[in-house]
Coordinates of C-alpha atoms and ligand atoms in Angstrom, one line a residue:
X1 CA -27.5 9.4 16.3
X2 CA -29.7 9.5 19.3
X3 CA -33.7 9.6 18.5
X4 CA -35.4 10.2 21.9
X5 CA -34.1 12.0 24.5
X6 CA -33.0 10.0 27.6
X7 CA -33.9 10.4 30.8
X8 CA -31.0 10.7 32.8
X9 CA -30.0 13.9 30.3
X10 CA -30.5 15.9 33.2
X11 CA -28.2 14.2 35.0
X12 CA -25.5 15.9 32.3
X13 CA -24.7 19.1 31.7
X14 CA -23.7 19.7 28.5
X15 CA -21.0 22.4 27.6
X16 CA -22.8 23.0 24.8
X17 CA -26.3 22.9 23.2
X18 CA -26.8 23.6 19.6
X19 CA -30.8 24.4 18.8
X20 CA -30.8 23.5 14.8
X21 CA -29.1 20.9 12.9
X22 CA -29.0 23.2 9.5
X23 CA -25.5 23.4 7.7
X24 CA -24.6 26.4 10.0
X25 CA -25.4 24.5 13.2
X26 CA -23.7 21.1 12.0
X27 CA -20.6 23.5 10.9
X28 CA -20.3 24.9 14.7
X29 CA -20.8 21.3 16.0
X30 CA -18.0 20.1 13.6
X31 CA -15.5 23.5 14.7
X32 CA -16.0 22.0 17.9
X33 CA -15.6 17.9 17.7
X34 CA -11.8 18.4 18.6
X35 CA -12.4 20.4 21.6
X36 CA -13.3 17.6 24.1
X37 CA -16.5 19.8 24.8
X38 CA -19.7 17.7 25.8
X39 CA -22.0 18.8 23.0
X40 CA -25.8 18.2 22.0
X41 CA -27.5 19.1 18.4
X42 CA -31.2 19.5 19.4
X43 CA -33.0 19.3 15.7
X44 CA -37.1 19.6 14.8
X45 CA -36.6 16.9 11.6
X46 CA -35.2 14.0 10.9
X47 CA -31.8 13.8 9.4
X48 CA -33.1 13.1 5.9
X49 CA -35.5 16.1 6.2
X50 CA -32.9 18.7 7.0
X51 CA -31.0 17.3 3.7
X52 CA -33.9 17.1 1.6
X53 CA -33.9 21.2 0.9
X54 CA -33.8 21.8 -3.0
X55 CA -31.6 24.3 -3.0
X56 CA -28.1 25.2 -4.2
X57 CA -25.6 27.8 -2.9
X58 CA -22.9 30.1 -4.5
X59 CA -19.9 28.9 -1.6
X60 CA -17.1 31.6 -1.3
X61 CA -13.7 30.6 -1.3
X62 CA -13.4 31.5 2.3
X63 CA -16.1 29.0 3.3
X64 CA -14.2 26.5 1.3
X65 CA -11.0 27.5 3.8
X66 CA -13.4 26.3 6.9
X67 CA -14.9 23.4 5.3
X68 CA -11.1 22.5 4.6
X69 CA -10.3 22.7 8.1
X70 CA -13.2 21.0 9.4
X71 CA -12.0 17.9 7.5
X72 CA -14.8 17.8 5.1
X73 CA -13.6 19.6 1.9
X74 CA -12.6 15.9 0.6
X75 CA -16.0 14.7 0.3
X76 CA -17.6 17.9 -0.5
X77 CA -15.3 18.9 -3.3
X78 CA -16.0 16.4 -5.9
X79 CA -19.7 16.6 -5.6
X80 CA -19.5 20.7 -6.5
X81 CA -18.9 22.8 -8.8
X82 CA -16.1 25.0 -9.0
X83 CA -16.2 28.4 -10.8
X84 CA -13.1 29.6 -13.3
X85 CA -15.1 31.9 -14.3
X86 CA -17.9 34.7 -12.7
X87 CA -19.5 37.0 -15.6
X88 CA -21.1 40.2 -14.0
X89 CA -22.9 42.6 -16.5
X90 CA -25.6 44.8 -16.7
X91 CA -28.9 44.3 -18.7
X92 CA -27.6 44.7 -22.2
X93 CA -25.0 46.7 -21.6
X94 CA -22.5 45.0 -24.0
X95 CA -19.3 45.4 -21.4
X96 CA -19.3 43.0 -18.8
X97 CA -17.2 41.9 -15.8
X98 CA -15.1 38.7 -15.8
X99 CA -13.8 37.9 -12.6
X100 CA -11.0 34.7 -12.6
X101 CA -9.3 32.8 -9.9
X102 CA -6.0 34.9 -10.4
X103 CA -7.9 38.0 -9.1
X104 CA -8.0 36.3 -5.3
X105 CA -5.0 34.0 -5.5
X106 CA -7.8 30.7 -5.1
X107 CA -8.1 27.9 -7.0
X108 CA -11.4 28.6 -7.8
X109 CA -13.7 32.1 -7.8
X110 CA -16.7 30.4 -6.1
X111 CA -18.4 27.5 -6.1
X112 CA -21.6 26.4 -6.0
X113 CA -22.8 23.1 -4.0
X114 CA -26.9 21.7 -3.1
X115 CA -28.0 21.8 0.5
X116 CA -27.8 18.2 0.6
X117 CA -24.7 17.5 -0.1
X118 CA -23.4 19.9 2.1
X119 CA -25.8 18.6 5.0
X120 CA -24.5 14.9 4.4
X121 CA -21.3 15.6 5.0
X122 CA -21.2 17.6 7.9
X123 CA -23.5 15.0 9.3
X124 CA -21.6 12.3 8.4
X125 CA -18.6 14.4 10.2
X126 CA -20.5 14.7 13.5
X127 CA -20.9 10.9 13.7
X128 CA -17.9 10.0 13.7
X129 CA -17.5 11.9 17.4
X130 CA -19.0 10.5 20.2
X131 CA -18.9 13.9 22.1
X132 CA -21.5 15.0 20.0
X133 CA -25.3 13.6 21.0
X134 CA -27.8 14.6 18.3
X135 CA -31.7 14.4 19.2
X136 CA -33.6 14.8 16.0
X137 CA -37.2 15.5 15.7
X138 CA -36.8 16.8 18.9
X139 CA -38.7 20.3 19.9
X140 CA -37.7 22.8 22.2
X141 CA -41.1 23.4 24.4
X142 CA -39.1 25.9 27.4
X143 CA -35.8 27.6 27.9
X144 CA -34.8 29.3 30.7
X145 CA -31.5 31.0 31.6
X146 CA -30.2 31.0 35.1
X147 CA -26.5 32.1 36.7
X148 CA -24.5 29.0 36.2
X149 CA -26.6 27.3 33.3
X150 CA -29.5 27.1 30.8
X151 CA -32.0 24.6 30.9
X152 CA -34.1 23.3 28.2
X153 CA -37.3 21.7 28.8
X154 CA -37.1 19.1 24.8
X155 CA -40.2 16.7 23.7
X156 CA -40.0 14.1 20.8
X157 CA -42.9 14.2 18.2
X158 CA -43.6 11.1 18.8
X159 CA -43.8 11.3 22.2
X160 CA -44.8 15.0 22.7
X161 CA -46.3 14.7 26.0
X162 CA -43.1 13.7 27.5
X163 CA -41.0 16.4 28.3
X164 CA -37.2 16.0 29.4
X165 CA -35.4 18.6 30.6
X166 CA -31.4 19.6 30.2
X167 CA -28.6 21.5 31.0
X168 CA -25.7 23.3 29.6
X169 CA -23.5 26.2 30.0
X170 CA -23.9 27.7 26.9
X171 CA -27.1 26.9 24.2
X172 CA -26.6 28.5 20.8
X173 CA -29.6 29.3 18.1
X174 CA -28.9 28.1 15.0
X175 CA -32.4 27.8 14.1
X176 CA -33.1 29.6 11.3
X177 CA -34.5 32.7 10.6
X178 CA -37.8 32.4 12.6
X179 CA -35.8 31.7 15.7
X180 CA -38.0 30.9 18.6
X181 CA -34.8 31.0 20.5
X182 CA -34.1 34.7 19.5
X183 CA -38.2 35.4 19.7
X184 CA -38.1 34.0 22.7
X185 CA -35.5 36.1 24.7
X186 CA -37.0 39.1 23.0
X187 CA -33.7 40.4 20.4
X188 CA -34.5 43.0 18.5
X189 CA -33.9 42.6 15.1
X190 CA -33.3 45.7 12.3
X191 CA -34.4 45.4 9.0
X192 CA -36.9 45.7 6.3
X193 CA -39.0 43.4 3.6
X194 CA -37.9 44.1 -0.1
X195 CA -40.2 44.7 -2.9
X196 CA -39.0 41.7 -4.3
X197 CA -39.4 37.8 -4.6
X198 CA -37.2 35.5 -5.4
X199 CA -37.8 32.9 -7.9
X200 CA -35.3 29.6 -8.3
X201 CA -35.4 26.5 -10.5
X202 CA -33.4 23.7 -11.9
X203 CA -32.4 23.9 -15.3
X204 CA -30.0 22.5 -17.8
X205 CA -28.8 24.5 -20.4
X206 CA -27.2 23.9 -23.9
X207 CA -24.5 24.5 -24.9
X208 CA -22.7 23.1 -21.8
X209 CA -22.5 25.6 -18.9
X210 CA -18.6 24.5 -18.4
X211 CA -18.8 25.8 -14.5
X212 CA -19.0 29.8 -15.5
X213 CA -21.4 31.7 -13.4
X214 CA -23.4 35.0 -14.5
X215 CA -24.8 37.2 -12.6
X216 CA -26.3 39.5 -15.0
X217 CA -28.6 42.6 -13.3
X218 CA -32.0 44.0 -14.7
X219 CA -33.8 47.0 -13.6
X220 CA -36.6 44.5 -11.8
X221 CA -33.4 42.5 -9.8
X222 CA -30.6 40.0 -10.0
X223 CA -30.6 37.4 -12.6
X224 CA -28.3 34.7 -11.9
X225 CA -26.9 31.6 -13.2
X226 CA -25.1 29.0 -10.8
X227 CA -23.5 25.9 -12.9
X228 CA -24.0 22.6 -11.0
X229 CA -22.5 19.3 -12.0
X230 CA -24.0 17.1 -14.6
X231 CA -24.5 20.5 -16.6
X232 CA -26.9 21.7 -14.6
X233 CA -27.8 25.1 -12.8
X234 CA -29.7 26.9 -10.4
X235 CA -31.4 30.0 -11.4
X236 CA -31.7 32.7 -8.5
X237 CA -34.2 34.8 -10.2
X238 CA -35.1 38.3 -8.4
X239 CA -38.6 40.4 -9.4
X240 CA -41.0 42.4 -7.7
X241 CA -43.8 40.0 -5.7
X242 CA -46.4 40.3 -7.9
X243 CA -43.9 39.6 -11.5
X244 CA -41.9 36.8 -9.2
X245 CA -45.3 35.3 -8.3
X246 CA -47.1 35.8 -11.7
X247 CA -43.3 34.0 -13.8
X248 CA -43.2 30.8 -11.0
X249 CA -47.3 30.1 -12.0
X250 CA -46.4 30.6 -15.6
X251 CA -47.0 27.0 -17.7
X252 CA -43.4 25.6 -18.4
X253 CA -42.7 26.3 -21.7
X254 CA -43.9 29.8 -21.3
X255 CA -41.1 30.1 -17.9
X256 CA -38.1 29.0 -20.0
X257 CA -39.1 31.7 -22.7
X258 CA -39.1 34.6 -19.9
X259 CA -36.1 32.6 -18.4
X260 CA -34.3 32.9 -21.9
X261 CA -34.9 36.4 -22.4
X262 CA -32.9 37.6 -18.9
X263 CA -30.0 34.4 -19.5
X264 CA -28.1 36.0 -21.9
X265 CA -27.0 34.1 -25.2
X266 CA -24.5 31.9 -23.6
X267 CA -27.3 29.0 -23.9
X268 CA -29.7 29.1 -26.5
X269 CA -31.7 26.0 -25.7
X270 CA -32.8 25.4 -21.6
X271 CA -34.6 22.7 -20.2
X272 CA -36.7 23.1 -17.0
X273 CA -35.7 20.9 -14.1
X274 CA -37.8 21.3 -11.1
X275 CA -40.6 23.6 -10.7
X276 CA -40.1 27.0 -9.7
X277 CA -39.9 27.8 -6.0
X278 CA -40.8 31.4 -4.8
X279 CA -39.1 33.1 -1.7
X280 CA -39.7 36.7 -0.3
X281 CA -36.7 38.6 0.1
X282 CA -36.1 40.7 3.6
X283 CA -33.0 42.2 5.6
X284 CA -32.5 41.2 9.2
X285 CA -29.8 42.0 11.7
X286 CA -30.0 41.2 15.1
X287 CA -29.5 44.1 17.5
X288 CA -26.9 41.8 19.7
X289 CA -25.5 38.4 19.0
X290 CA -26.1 37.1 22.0
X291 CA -26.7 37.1 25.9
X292 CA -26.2 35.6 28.8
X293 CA -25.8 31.4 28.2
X294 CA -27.2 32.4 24.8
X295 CA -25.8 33.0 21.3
X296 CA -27.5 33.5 17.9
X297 CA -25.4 32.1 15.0
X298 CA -26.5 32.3 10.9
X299 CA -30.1 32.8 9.8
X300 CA -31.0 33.4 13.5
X301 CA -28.7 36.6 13.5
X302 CA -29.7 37.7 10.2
X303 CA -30.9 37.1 7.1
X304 CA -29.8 39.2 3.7
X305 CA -30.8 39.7 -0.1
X306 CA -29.6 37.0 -2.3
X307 CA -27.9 39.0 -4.2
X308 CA -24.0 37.9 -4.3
X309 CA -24.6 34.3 -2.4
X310 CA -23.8 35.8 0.6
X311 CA -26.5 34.3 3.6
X312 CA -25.2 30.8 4.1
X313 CA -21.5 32.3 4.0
X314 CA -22.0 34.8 7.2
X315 CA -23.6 31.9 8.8
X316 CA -20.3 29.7 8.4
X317 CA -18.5 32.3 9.2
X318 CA -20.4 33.2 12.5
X319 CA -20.0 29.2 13.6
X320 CA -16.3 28.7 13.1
X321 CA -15.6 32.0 14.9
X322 CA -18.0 31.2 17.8
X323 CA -16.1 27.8 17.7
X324 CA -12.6 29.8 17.9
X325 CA -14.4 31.7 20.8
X326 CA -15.2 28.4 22.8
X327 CA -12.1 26.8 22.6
X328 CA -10.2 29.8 23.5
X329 CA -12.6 30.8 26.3
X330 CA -11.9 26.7 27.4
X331 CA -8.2 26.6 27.3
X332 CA -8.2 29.8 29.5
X333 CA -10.7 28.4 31.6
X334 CA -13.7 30.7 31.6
X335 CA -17.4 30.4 31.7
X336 CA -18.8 28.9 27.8
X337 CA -21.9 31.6 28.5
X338 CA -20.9 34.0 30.5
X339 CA -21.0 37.8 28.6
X340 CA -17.1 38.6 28.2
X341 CA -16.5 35.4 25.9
X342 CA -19.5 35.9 24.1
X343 CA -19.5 39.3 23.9
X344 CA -16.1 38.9 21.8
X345 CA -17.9 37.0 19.3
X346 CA -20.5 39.4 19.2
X347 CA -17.8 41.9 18.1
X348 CA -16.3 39.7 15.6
X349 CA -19.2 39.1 14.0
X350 CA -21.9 41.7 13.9
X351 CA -19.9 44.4 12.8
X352 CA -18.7 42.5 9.9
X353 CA -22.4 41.2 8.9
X354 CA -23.5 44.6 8.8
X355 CA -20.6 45.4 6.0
X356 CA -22.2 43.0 4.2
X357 CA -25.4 43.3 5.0
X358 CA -25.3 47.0 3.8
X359 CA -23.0 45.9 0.8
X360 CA -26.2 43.7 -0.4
X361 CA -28.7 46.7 0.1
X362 CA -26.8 48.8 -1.6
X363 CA -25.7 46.7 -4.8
X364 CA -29.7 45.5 -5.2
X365 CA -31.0 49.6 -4.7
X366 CA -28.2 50.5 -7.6
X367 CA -28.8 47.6 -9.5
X368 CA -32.3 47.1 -9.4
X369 CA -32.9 50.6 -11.2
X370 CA -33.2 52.6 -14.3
X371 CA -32.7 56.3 -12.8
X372 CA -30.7 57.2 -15.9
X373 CA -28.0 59.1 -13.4
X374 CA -27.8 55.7 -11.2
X375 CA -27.4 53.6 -14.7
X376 CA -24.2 55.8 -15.5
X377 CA -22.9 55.9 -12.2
X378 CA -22.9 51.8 -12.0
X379 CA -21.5 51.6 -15.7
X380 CA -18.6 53.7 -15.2
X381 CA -17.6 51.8 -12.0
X382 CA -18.5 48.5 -14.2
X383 CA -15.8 50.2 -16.4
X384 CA -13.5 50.7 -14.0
X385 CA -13.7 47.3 -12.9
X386 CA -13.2 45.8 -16.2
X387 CA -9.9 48.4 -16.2
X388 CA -8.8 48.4 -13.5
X389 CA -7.7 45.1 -11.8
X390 CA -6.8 46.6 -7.9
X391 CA -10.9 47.8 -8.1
X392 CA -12.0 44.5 -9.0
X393 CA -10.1 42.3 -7.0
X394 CA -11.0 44.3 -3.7
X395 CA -15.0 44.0 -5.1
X396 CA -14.4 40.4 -5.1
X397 CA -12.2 40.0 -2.3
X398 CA -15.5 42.0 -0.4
X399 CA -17.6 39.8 -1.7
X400 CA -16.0 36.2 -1.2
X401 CA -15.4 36.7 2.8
X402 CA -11.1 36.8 2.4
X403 CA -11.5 40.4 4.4
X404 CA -11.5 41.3 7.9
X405 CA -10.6 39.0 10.6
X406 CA -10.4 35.3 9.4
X407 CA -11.8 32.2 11.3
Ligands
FAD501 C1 -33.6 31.6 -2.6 C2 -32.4 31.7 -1.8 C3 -31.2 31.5 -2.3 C4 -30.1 31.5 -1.5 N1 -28.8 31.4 -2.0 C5 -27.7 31.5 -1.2 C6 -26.4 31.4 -1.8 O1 -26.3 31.2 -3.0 N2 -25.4 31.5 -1.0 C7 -25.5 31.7 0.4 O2 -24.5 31.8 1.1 N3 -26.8 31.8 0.9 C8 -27.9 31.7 0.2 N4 -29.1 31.8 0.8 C9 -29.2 31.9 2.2 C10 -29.2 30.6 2.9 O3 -30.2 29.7 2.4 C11 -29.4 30.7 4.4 O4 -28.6 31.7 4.9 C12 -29.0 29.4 5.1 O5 -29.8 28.3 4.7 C13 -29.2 29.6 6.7 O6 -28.7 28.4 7.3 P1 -29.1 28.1 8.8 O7 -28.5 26.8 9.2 O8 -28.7 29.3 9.6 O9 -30.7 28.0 8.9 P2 -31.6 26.9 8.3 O10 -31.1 26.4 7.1 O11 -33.0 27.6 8.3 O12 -31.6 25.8 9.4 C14 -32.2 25.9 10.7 C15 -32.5 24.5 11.2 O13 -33.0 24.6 12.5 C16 -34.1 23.7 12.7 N5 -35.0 24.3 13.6 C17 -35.7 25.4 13.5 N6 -36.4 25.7 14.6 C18 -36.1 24.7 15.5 C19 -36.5 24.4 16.9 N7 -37.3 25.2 17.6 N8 -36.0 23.3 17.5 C20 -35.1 22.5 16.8 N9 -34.7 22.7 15.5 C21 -35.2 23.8 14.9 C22 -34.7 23.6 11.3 O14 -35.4 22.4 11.1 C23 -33.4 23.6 10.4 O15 -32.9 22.4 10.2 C24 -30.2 31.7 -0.1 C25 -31.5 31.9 0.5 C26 -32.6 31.9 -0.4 C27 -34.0 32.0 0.2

């Protein structure tokens, strides 16, 4: 892995330049290794920052699929957990959905894996290819797009006054939700900041969670439980700012007995892990996907509620498509940046975001309410799913990515 940025980089252009070395960047970077494409990772941390993120995500089976292909699964696989089991319910309504691996045909109905496990082995994947240069700790200071390329004008922060400038035919953001990339070309973005925070914490329950996942909903938002391995979980803990803000301050013992209240009595005894992190929640689509020598992949696109695990799972969806883009666009010889190949992964993509996007709004605005018509209207389509199985396998086939066109 390359540190500082030589000097004869501009004597190279690369095919490709990936700003952000986050799972969603590495993914693209790995969807592309066989491709003979020259490619660069430009990251603003070191390698063990981007891994150190304490954090765990709910992985769909279709993100498993990529992750397969990739060549990573292997090492990923073991290190995970993997869900025979997803629990939905509502408050204390006593009926409650169970959603099993038979429902989708998969070995598993999610899983759930940390951020730096993830992060190691895609990393670990990249450096095995020596088309792949990765600068970390490496800021973008300039970009600017011209007919046949985009250059970008990179400093090391440890040498910040030196500036070095490169080429490539195509630069992709993949640098998270603030993207100075997107900012900087001026995308519009649509969206809106929920009333909600979102708290998340370690815990380890008892009994033994044995890998089954709840999400269980209450009137102030989500509630749920993602098993880990070495009986552990991740709470993803949804509340208005001010309740979400007031329950992450509260002493510990005094968390676990609010926590205990919303888990449900599948563990009567929880222990407190890591102190409680608070996020604030907000919708954001990107009005286009990309432009000319530029395009916007994961967080940078958009960002969603977390209800349903759904954020990280666009984003790895949105890199192995723009990598099926590339490669195509390559074999039949055509411009990396120009508009027609990106504009078909704009079409791919953005349209199917939105789906889910709107699928998220709209399961947090009829979940995260007590309008008694709205509580009757969710419980008899609980019902039904609990029913009928063809209702509840094409919720979860909605919510696990195997829809629409796959990568
Ligand atoms: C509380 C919470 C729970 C969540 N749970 C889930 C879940 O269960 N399942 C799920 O699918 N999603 C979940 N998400 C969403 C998920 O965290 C994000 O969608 C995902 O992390 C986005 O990945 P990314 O690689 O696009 O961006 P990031 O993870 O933000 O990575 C961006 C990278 O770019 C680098 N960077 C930024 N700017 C620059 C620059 N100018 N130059 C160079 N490098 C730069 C950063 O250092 C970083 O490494 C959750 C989110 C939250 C807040």
């Amino acid at each position: 892995m390359n540190a500082l940025v030589p000097e004869n980089a501009a004597d190279i252009t690369y095919d490709v330049i990936i700003v952000g070395g986050g799972i969603v960047g590495l993914v693209l970077a790995c969807g592309l290794l066989s491709s003979g494409l020259r490619i660069a990772i430009v990251e603003a941390k070191t390698p063990q920052q981007v891994a150190d993120r304490l954090r765990a995500y709910a992985l769909s089976p279709q993100s498993a699929h990529i992750f397969r292909a990739l060549g990573v699964w292997e090492q990923i696989a073991p290190a995970i957990a993997h869900f025979p089991k997803v629990v939905l319910s509502d408050a204390d309504y006593p009926h409650y959905v169970e959603f099993l691996p038979d429902d989708i045909g998969e070995p598993a109905v999610y899983y759930c894996a940390e951020h730096s496990i993830l992060v190691q082995a895609l990393q670990q994947k990249v450096a095995t290819c020596p088309a792949v240069t990765c600068w970390y700790e490496t800021q973008v200071v300039e970009v600017s797009y011209g007919t046949d390329r985009a250059t970008l004008m990179l400093s090391h922060s440890q040498q910040p006054e030196r500036t070095v400038a490169v080429n490539a035919a195509l630069v992709v953001a993949a640098d998270g939700a603030n993207s100075q990339l997107r900012i900087g070309e001026e995308i519009k973005t649509i969206g809106w900041d929920y009333w909600q925070s979102c708290v998340t914490a370690f815990v380890s329950p008892a009994p033994p969670h044995q890998n089954i996942a709840y999400e269980r909903f209450w009137s102030s938002g989500p509630f749920a439980v993602l098993p880990l391995p070495d009986n552990r979980c991740q709470i993803v803990w949804t509340a208005p700012h001010a309740e979400a803000r007031a329950i992450a301050a509260l002493p510990s013992t005094q968390f676990i007995a609010e926590m205990s209240r919303r888990y449900g009595n599948q563990a009567s005894d929880l222990t407190l892990l890591s102190a409680p992190l608070v996020f604030p929640v907000r919708l954001v689509q990107s009005q286009t996907y990309c432009k000319p020598r530029l395009a916007l992949v994961g967080d940078a696109a958009h960002c969603c509620h977390p209800i349903g695990g759904q954020g990280l799972n666009m984003g790895i969806r949105d890199a192995a498509a723009l990598a099926q883009v590339l490669q195509t666009a390559q074999q039949q010889q055509q411009d990396l940046g120009s508009l027609v190949v990106l504009k078909s992964y704009d079409r791919w993509r953005r349209y199917e975001n939105w789906l889910v996007l709107l699928m998220t709004d709209l399961l947090n605005r009829t979940f995260s309410n007590h309008w008694l018509p709205l509580v009757t209207l969710r419980r008899i389509v609980l019902h039904g799913m609990i029913t009928w199985t063809p209702l509840r396998q094409l919720f979860l086939r909605l919510m696990t990515g195997l829809w629409g066109r796959q990568p």
